[in-house]
XYZ file of C-alpha atoms in Angstrom:
553
model
C 25.915 3.985 -30.621
C 24.890 3.979 -27.002
C 22.852 1.015 -25.938
C 19.741 3.008 -25.025
C 19.686 4.511 -28.501
C 19.840 1.058 -29.964
C 16.834 0.072 -27.889
C 15.038 3.226 -28.882
C 15.601 2.557 -32.630
C 14.429 -1.046 -32.161
C 11.223 0.170 -30.545
C 10.718 2.712 -33.371
C 11.054 -0.083 -35.909
C 8.963 -2.777 -34.070
C 6.227 -0.948 -32.115
C 2.829 -1.119 -33.790
C 0.771 0.754 -31.152
C -0.028 4.151 -32.668
C -0.038 5.980 -29.349
C 3.334 4.590 -28.387
C 4.729 5.396 -31.754
C 3.644 8.978 -31.494
C 5.369 9.161 -28.046
C 8.594 7.676 -29.419
C 8.712 10.217 -32.328
C 8.170 13.165 -29.956
C 10.874 12.201 -27.387
C 13.833 14.543 -26.813
C 17.370 13.078 -26.344
C 17.054 13.373 -22.598
C 13.653 11.637 -22.557
C 15.045 8.848 -24.677
C 17.871 8.247 -22.230
C 15.463 8.215 -19.275
C 13.057 5.854 -20.964
C 15.500 3.392 -22.386
C 18.398 3.353 -19.950
C 17.695 0.083 -18.229
C 14.462 -1.803 -17.713
C 11.413 -1.415 -15.531
C 12.511 -3.658 -12.777
C 10.328 -6.410 -11.280
C 11.033 -5.603 -7.602
C 9.485 -7.072 -4.543
C 6.481 -4.783 -5.131
C 6.203 -5.766 -8.750
C 6.349 -3.198 -11.544
C 5.637 0.483 -11.137
C 6.465 3.376 -13.412
C 5.355 6.227 -15.618
C 3.070 5.327 -18.511
C 4.780 6.045 -21.715
C 7.030 4.314 -24.283
C 10.305 2.818 -23.219
C 11.930 -0.152 -21.534
C 11.914 1.614 -18.253
C 8.251 2.612 -18.485
C 4.845 1.061 -18.030
C 3.269 0.208 -21.395
C 1.736 -2.794 -23.167
C 5.138 -4.187 -24.062
C 6.728 -4.049 -20.644
C 3.537 -5.533 -19.190
C 3.566 -8.252 -21.752
C 7.261 -8.994 -21.096
C 6.649 -9.242 -17.274
C 3.563 -11.490 -17.845
C 5.424 -13.738 -20.363
C 8.092 -14.231 -17.709
C 5.390 -14.880 -15.094
C 3.745 -17.442 -17.336
C 6.942 -19.331 -17.858
C 7.591 -19.341 -14.096
C 4.088 -20.738 -13.575
C 4.630 -23.405 -16.132
C 7.922 -24.355 -14.472
C 6.063 -24.860 -11.238
C 3.015 -26.646 -12.662
C 0.690 -23.735 -11.960
C -2.499 -23.505 -14.074
C -4.673 -20.604 -12.818
C -4.508 -16.866 -12.017
C -6.858 -14.197 -10.802
C -6.675 -10.638 -12.087
C -8.122 -7.289 -11.211
C -7.146 -3.702 -11.650
C -7.678 -0.173 -10.250
C -9.309 2.918 -11.788
C -6.115 4.276 -13.431
C -5.829 5.074 -17.174
C -4.777 1.945 -19.028
C -5.392 -0.362 -16.050
C -8.062 -2.275 -17.969
C -5.814 -2.440 -21.034
C -2.875 -3.727 -19.063
C -5.068 -6.332 -17.274
C -6.268 -7.576 -20.694
C -2.681 -7.950 -21.989
C -1.899 -9.814 -18.753
C -4.871 -12.114 -19.153
C -4.336 -12.890 -22.780
C -0.594 -13.563 -22.270
C -1.297 -16.004 -19.455
C -4.057 -17.606 -21.529
C -1.824 -18.059 -24.501
C 0.118 -20.483 -22.272
C -3.031 -22.427 -21.377
C -3.409 -20.806 -17.994
C -6.991 -20.343 -16.738
C -7.732 -16.680 -15.894
C -10.399 -15.274 -13.622
C -10.810 -11.515 -14.169
C -13.240 -8.861 -12.873
C -15.490 -6.989 -15.220
C -14.499 -3.642 -13.673
C -11.990 -2.157 -11.325
C -12.037 -3.660 -7.800
C -10.190 -3.054 -4.434
C -6.696 -4.605 -4.116
C -7.835 -6.805 -1.169
C -10.546 -8.283 -3.366
C -7.804 -9.687 -5.618
C -6.281 -11.407 -2.518
C -9.749 -12.734 -1.744
C -10.329 -13.969 -5.290
C -7.049 -15.867 -5.233
C -7.959 -17.636 -1.984
C -11.644 -18.326 -2.744
C -11.100 -19.547 -6.301
C -8.048 -21.455 -5.253
C -5.862 -19.903 -7.916
C -2.147 -20.514 -8.087
C -1.329 -16.783 -8.520
C -2.912 -13.376 -8.778
C -2.062 -10.139 -10.620
C -3.348 -6.673 -9.715
C -2.761 -3.788 -12.173
C -2.410 -0.772 -9.908
C -0.040 1.981 -8.903
C -1.789 2.381 -5.567
C -1.650 6.060 -4.488
C 0.897 7.377 -7.036
C 0.137 10.397 -9.310
C -2.011 9.851 -12.364
C 0.866 9.366 -14.875
C 1.918 6.098 -13.012
C 0.694 2.578 -13.245
C 1.960 -0.773 -11.877
C 1.624 -4.449 -11.597
C 1.702 -6.588 -8.401
C 1.848 -10.314 -8.262
C 0.331 -12.524 -5.562
C 0.990 -16.166 -4.566
C -1.623 -18.908 -3.907
C -2.191 -17.565 -0.377
C -3.242 -14.145 -1.698
C -0.041 -12.546 -0.490
C 2.306 -10.419 -2.574
C 5.377 -12.399 -3.566
C 8.138 -12.602 -1.032
C 11.725 -11.851 -2.014
C 12.901 -15.274 -3.152
C 9.861 -15.894 -5.343
C 10.031 -12.396 -6.820
C 13.685 -12.941 -7.662
C 12.810 -16.176 -9.423
C 10.043 -14.524 -11.474
C 12.634 -11.807 -12.349
C 15.004 -14.439 -13.736
C 12.248 -15.683 -16.081
C 11.317 -12.183 -17.165
C 14.968 -11.396 -18.047
C 14.941 -14.272 -20.498
C 11.990 -12.777 -22.533
C 12.864 -10.855 -25.708
C 10.398 -8.361 -26.859
C 9.013 -8.378 -30.388
C 9.862 -12.077 -30.967
C 6.136 -12.542 -31.488
C 2.965 -10.474 -31.706
C 1.047 -9.489 -28.610
C -1.730 -12.071 -27.879
C -5.324 -10.887 -28.484
C -7.797 -10.744 -25.554
C -10.723 -11.630 -27.777
C -9.137 -14.912 -28.778
C -9.461 -16.185 -25.177
C -12.396 -14.166 -23.705
C -15.099 -16.489 -22.260
C -12.845 -19.453 -22.897
C -9.624 -19.541 -20.838
C -10.533 -16.054 -19.666
C -13.662 -15.958 -17.575
C -15.329 -13.132 -15.524
C -16.057 -13.257 -11.807
C -19.619 -12.453 -10.758
C -21.650 -10.441 -8.166
C -22.022 -13.445 -5.944
C -18.266 -13.523 -5.156
C -18.259 -9.785 -4.493
C -21.203 -10.122 -2.075
C -19.427 -12.983 -0.363
C -16.391 -10.770 0.119
C -18.505 -7.999 1.665
C -20.154 -10.469 4.039
C -16.777 -11.808 4.995
C -15.582 -8.315 5.806
C -18.659 -7.693 7.924
C -17.792 -10.784 9.969
C -14.761 -8.853 11.280
C -17.003 -6.435 13.240
C -16.619 -6.250 16.990
C -20.125 -5.010 17.589
C -23.550 -6.059 16.538
C -24.979 -2.635 16.908
C -25.662 -0.554 13.793
C -23.345 2.384 13.021
C -26.326 4.735 12.995
C -25.164 7.610 15.171
C -22.402 8.909 12.856
C -22.398 11.443 10.001
C -19.706 10.435 7.545
C -18.297 11.965 4.407
C -16.803 9.258 2.180
C -14.499 9.582 -0.840
C -13.102 6.787 -2.968
C -10.783 9.426 -4.577
C -12.080 8.323 -8.060
C -10.938 4.848 -7.296
C -11.925 1.232 -7.010
C -13.671 1.399 -3.572
C -16.512 3.491 -5.079
C -19.082 0.747 -4.754
C -17.797 -1.808 -2.313
C -17.030 0.543 0.565
C -20.326 2.411 0.683
C -22.165 -0.989 0.406
C -20.244 -2.414 3.265
C -20.802 0.675 5.464
C -24.525 0.706 4.690
C -24.867 -3.003 5.567
C -23.227 -2.120 8.912
C -26.075 0.404 9.551
C -24.435 3.631 8.503
C -27.422 5.791 7.253
C -25.941 9.290 7.125
C -23.134 9.079 4.532
C -22.375 11.850 2.024
C -20.179 10.701 -0.903
C -17.979 13.352 -2.430
C -19.657 13.829 -5.789
C -16.608 14.953 -7.783
C -14.581 11.881 -6.515
C -17.463 9.352 -6.543
C -16.721 7.367 -9.667
C -13.534 5.900 -11.292
C -11.412 8.418 -13.153
C -7.804 7.811 -13.918
C -7.020 11.533 -14.337
C -7.916 12.237 -10.642
C -9.102 15.764 -11.684
C -9.728 17.005 -8.129
C -6.834 15.263 -6.503
C -3.639 14.954 -8.619
C -1.771 12.945 -5.986
C -4.405 10.599 -4.514
C -2.518 9.554 -1.435
C -4.637 9.529 1.686
C -1.470 10.158 3.849
C -1.356 13.678 2.546
C -3.524 16.467 4.103
C -4.222 18.043 0.704
C -5.877 14.844 -0.511
C -8.797 15.190 1.750
C -9.376 18.878 1.205
C -12.594 18.612 -0.785
C -13.989 15.966 1.561
C -13.133 18.044 4.672
C -14.895 21.083 3.154
C -18.073 19.048 2.547
C -17.767 17.625 6.099
C -17.740 21.126 7.559
C -20.684 22.162 5.451
C -22.703 19.058 6.473
C -21.691 19.158 10.140
C -20.269 15.615 9.810
C -18.380 13.723 12.446
C -15.646 12.287 10.280
C -14.158 11.877 6.764
C -13.145 8.508 5.391
C -11.223 8.022 2.156
C -9.492 5.304 0.262
C -6.697 5.501 -2.260
C -7.485 4.496 -5.930
C -6.924 0.777 -5.342
C -8.730 0.889 -1.987
C -6.072 -0.748 0.163
C -5.243 2.291 2.230
C -7.419 4.458 4.514
C -7.379 8.151 5.196
C -9.317 9.712 8.146
C -10.134 13.167 9.277
C -12.196 13.938 12.416
C -14.070 16.985 13.724
C -11.933 19.188 15.977
C -14.132 22.029 16.860
C -14.996 23.930 13.643
C -12.295 22.259 11.572
C -11.368 18.756 10.623
C -8.042 17.222 11.731
C -6.518 14.533 9.595
C -5.233 11.602 11.606
C -1.924 9.998 10.680
C -1.609 6.342 9.740
C -0.022 5.691 13.111
C -2.829 7.520 15.024
C -5.480 5.449 13.259
C -3.468 2.341 13.924
C -3.236 3.195 17.560
C -6.963 3.778 17.836
C -7.826 0.535 16.017
C -5.374 -1.585 18.054
C -6.759 -0.127 21.225
C -10.308 -0.700 20.100
C -9.733 -4.342 18.911
C -7.849 -5.324 22.094
C -10.350 -3.569 24.427
C -13.413 -5.069 22.812
C -12.113 -8.619 22.560
C -10.953 -8.444 26.129
C -14.352 -7.219 27.337
C -16.085 -9.924 25.312
C -13.840 -12.648 26.569
C -12.767 -13.436 23.019
C -9.043 -12.436 23.260
C -7.050 -15.544 22.166
C -4.200 -16.904 24.180
C -0.915 -15.260 23.170
C -2.468 -12.767 20.787
C -0.277 -11.239 18.045
C -0.258 -7.726 16.590
C 2.003 -7.109 13.679
C 3.555 -3.886 12.504
C 6.346 -2.740 10.277
C 9.578 -1.520 11.689
C 8.751 2.084 10.629
C 5.438 1.994 12.492
C 4.874 3.679 15.890
C 6.459 2.003 18.942
C 3.446 3.209 21.011
C 1.768 -0.112 19.923
C 4.216 -2.042 22.075
C 3.076 -0.201 25.207
C -0.655 -0.740 24.397
C -0.239 -4.458 23.527
C 1.745 -5.125 26.737
C -1.322 -4.250 28.769
C -3.259 -7.089 27.110
C -0.461 -9.621 27.083
C -0.212 -9.266 23.275
C 2.905 -9.995 21.374
C 4.037 -7.376 18.879
C 5.967 -8.617 15.893
C 7.949 -6.216 13.801
C 8.481 -6.873 10.064
C 10.059 -5.039 7.171
C 8.132 -2.367 5.276
C 5.674 -4.029 2.956
C 2.362 -5.703 3.879
C 3.471 -8.928 2.318
C 5.603 -9.446 5.454
C 2.518 -9.075 7.648
C 0.763 -11.581 5.402
C 3.754 -13.903 5.812
C 3.353 -13.780 9.552
C -0.299 -14.913 9.203
C 0.843 -17.744 6.903
C 3.435 -18.915 9.347
C 0.864 -18.847 12.242
C -1.447 -20.847 10.032
C 1.225 -23.415 9.441
C 1.580 -23.873 13.274
C -2.271 -24.139 13.569
C -2.305 -20.825 15.418
C -4.037 -18.592 12.879
C -6.534 -17.348 15.488
C -3.686 -15.648 17.389
C -3.367 -12.967 14.687
C -5.524 -9.916 15.716
C -4.383 -6.996 13.677
C -1.622 -5.801 11.359
C -0.845 -2.307 10.108
C 1.838 -0.036 8.676
C 2.198 3.670 9.210
C 1.464 4.369 5.549
C -2.321 3.898 6.210
C -2.591 0.085 5.570
C -4.569 -2.114 7.939
C -5.903 -5.613 8.233
C -8.080 -7.370 10.797
C -8.827 -10.987 9.957
C -7.105 -13.657 7.841
C -9.581 -13.813 4.918
C -7.048 -11.810 2.832
C -3.303 -11.396 3.031
C -2.927 -7.701 2.071
C -4.007 -4.448 3.565
C -7.646 -3.855 3.115
C -9.191 -0.371 2.855
C -12.681 -1.910 3.140
C -12.312 -3.489 6.538
C -10.314 -0.447 7.710
C -13.131 1.893 6.655
C -15.642 -0.268 8.517
C -13.584 -0.577 11.696
C -12.720 3.070 12.056
C -16.427 4.004 11.551
C -17.370 1.403 14.214
C -14.692 2.576 16.508
C -15.900 6.231 16.206
C -19.492 5.219 16.751
C -18.609 3.292 19.845
C -16.722 6.160 21.355
C -19.396 8.663 20.354
C -22.035 6.570 22.230
C -19.764 6.936 25.291
C -19.518 10.683 24.925
C -16.063 11.060 23.462
C -14.481 11.583 20.117
C -11.602 9.719 18.450
C -9.330 12.642 19.368
C -10.509 12.397 22.996
C -9.687 8.751 22.990
C -6.254 9.446 21.481
C -5.436 11.897 24.271
C -6.571 9.405 26.871
C -4.142 6.884 25.399
C -1.325 9.434 25.357
C -1.986 10.308 28.975
C -1.752 6.608 29.827
C 1.215 5.518 27.678
C 3.105 8.697 27.088
C 3.181 11.208 24.364
C 4.467 10.020 21.021
C 4.846 12.055 17.799
C 5.592 10.385 14.561
C 5.919 11.918 11.168
C 7.456 10.927 7.803
C 9.653 13.298 5.793
C 10.331 12.356 2.140
C 12.945 13.674 -0.094
C 12.559 13.248 -3.874
C 15.276 12.175 -6.347
C 13.901 12.066 -9.913
C 15.501 10.441 -12.927
C 18.832 8.905 -13.440
C 20.790 11.735 -11.801
C 18.446 11.578 -8.796
C 18.924 7.880 -8.489
C 22.647 8.310 -8.399
C 22.474 10.984 -5.760
C 20.044 8.912 -3.641
C 22.460 5.953 -3.632
C 25.424 8.266 -2.842
C 23.610 9.697 0.194
C 22.666 6.260 1.550
C 26.317 5.063 1.083
C 27.453 8.230 2.932
C 25.169 7.557 5.850
C 26.600 4.010 6.117
C 30.157 5.385 6.082
C 29.485 8.146 8.502
C 26.478 7.230 10.750
C 24.369 9.895 12.367
C 25.672 10.564 15.883
C 22.869 12.644 17.318
C 19.194 12.985 17.052
C 18.576 16.561 17.891
C 20.573 17.151 21.094
C 20.445 13.509 22.207
C 23.220 11.060 21.538
C 22.480 8.145 19.352
C 22.791 4.967 21.549
C 21.876 2.287 18.950
C 22.426 2.165 15.176
C 21.125 -0.701 13.065
C 21.856 -1.362 9.415
C 19.250 -3.794 8.214
C 21.547 -4.859 5.352
C 23.972 -6.338 7.763
C 22.192 -6.954 11.065
C 21.853 -10.540 12.429
C 20.090 -9.939 15.728
C 16.479 -10.005 14.222
C 15.099 -12.727 12.051
C 14.373 -10.457 9.144
C 15.422 -10.432 5.444
C 18.148 -8.004 4.460
C 16.830 -4.505 3.612
C 18.213 -1.124 2.620
C 17.150 0.460 5.886
C 19.083 2.404 8.644
C 17.707 2.920 12.058
C 18.949 5.282 14.820
C 17.804 5.421 18.359
C 18.804 8.097 20.908
C 19.083 8.348 24.671
C 15.835 10.373 25.078
C 13.713 7.723 23.261
C 13.716 9.367 19.801
C 14.074 7.233 16.698
C 14.940 7.841 13.012
C 14.550 5.292 10.312
C 15.918 6.046 6.815
C 14.916 3.968 3.778
C 14.575 4.394 0.042
C 10.952 3.921 -1.189
C 10.269 0.698 -3.110
C 7.630 2.400 -5.354
C 8.690 6.017 -5.737
C 11.985 7.991 -6.324
C 12.188 8.945 -2.644
C 14.206 8.540 0.532
C 11.756 8.340 3.360
C 12.734 9.317 6.898
C 10.471 8.116 9.703
C 10.880 10.351 12.789
C 9.586 9.401 16.222
C 9.969 11.551 19.281
C 8.625 10.769 22.804
C 8.388 12.841 25.975
C 6.387 15.662 27.485
C 3.763 17.033 25.154
C 5.364 20.464 25.229
C 8.790 19.135 24.127
C 7.648 17.092 21.134
C 7.608 19.643 18.475
C 11.014 21.045 19.441
C 12.616 17.602 19.343
C 11.007 16.878 16.027
C 12.029 20.153 14.460
C 15.633 19.481 15.519
C 15.801 16.180 13.842
C 14.046 17.501 10.706
C 16.566 20.252 10.487
C 19.381 17.710 10.576
C 17.739 15.804 7.708
C 17.313 18.981 5.629
C 21.049 19.581 5.783
C 21.801 15.913 4.738
C 19.300 15.535 1.887
C 18.718 19.000 0.455
C 22.217 20.432 0.321
């Protein structure tokens, strides 16, 4: 009997959850193979997978197994406390209770929120409550059938590679069904305690301290959507405290709903995600749309462009915020000596040009906000925390300030509104400011193309394609010769961990970065072209055409 069938039969015999038992009985042979071939891996971003029965799926048993391993890791290091929150997804509360009760069964003190809260709030909880670790039950911006589980260290930063690998080693030692799942009610209000409104208000006030202006944001008309997610209370409360009075919240997306009925793929990077909000913005003659993903760590923005609304990319928002932060701090005489801006290697290189004008250092890190958090931690160790100004990644994640160590959709929402209000008072829009920056620093066009590889067959093909690219590197980007190729698995020139990433740079300033997603079955290709405005689309289309031949044939 194949190993996955043995696992399937074991689950059929041992599982007591009625919903999971029903799913097990209804599985086809192909579904059994997909669900039980291998285990849901605890990668550097924690767990993430489709919610159903199986060793390779998100369910109460795989969450219990991961948490049991985490508890043993904590015991081995003398750790005694953990903070927990969760997003608005189906089963997120259930999975957080399994996590809390499993940790409590080991004598670990747990602080948990009474309802879903933004991801950055978890980072803030860890730091404020001086917890040894944190867990956030979330699948960020994935479709509704997904859920996930992220683990944070005592600094409020997602686990770095070495720590994640050690936690994995403890998880691998856990055998399911050796004992019954612990009951939440046995520990509630004992080892498991709830956080209160006072801590939430303290977080909001701390976010507001990152403002660069004392003037109220009272000249903007904003449409806001939490996309049925965890930002539904905190973000509007923060914006109102900053003086925003004209805010229309998208009614159909205003409260938590794990089915995401009006937005099946709640990723603020995608134009379709903001369709409903943009329609309302047109009807209300608004200035801009602001949206957060379900765990409120990312930001989507659309701005008025004549009679329509143009969605800004993550890179464009990052450029605007970097420019605004550096400009305002410089004007106010508050720019620290040797300021640092941090971005991921797949994020726009336009930042380097802007930062140079202000004498700011740009540090490139691998994809994943934990690496930005790690830069802050290292500066703090040197007594130079104030040098950190801003960090962002092209996938709509931003952080100003050091009060948390993860991307924060709350501060990002506040800053982009403040930035728009500032420019509006000076007679220009965010789009106008972007074009001013392009005129000064050169025209850059960045876009990400993703290629999906579902299931076991897809995973095999994805790995084969990446191996092929390493064996036969790309020689041209469009009609320009590649002058520099970097494999981040083998490179030694940069002080970065090894990563499954390939980078190509060409003679005309174009750049292509290829990497498999750490959270979805995708190969992501980050294309940057630079030059005259009239040439950008042609150069981009040429590179995209190359990629279609590689990944779709």
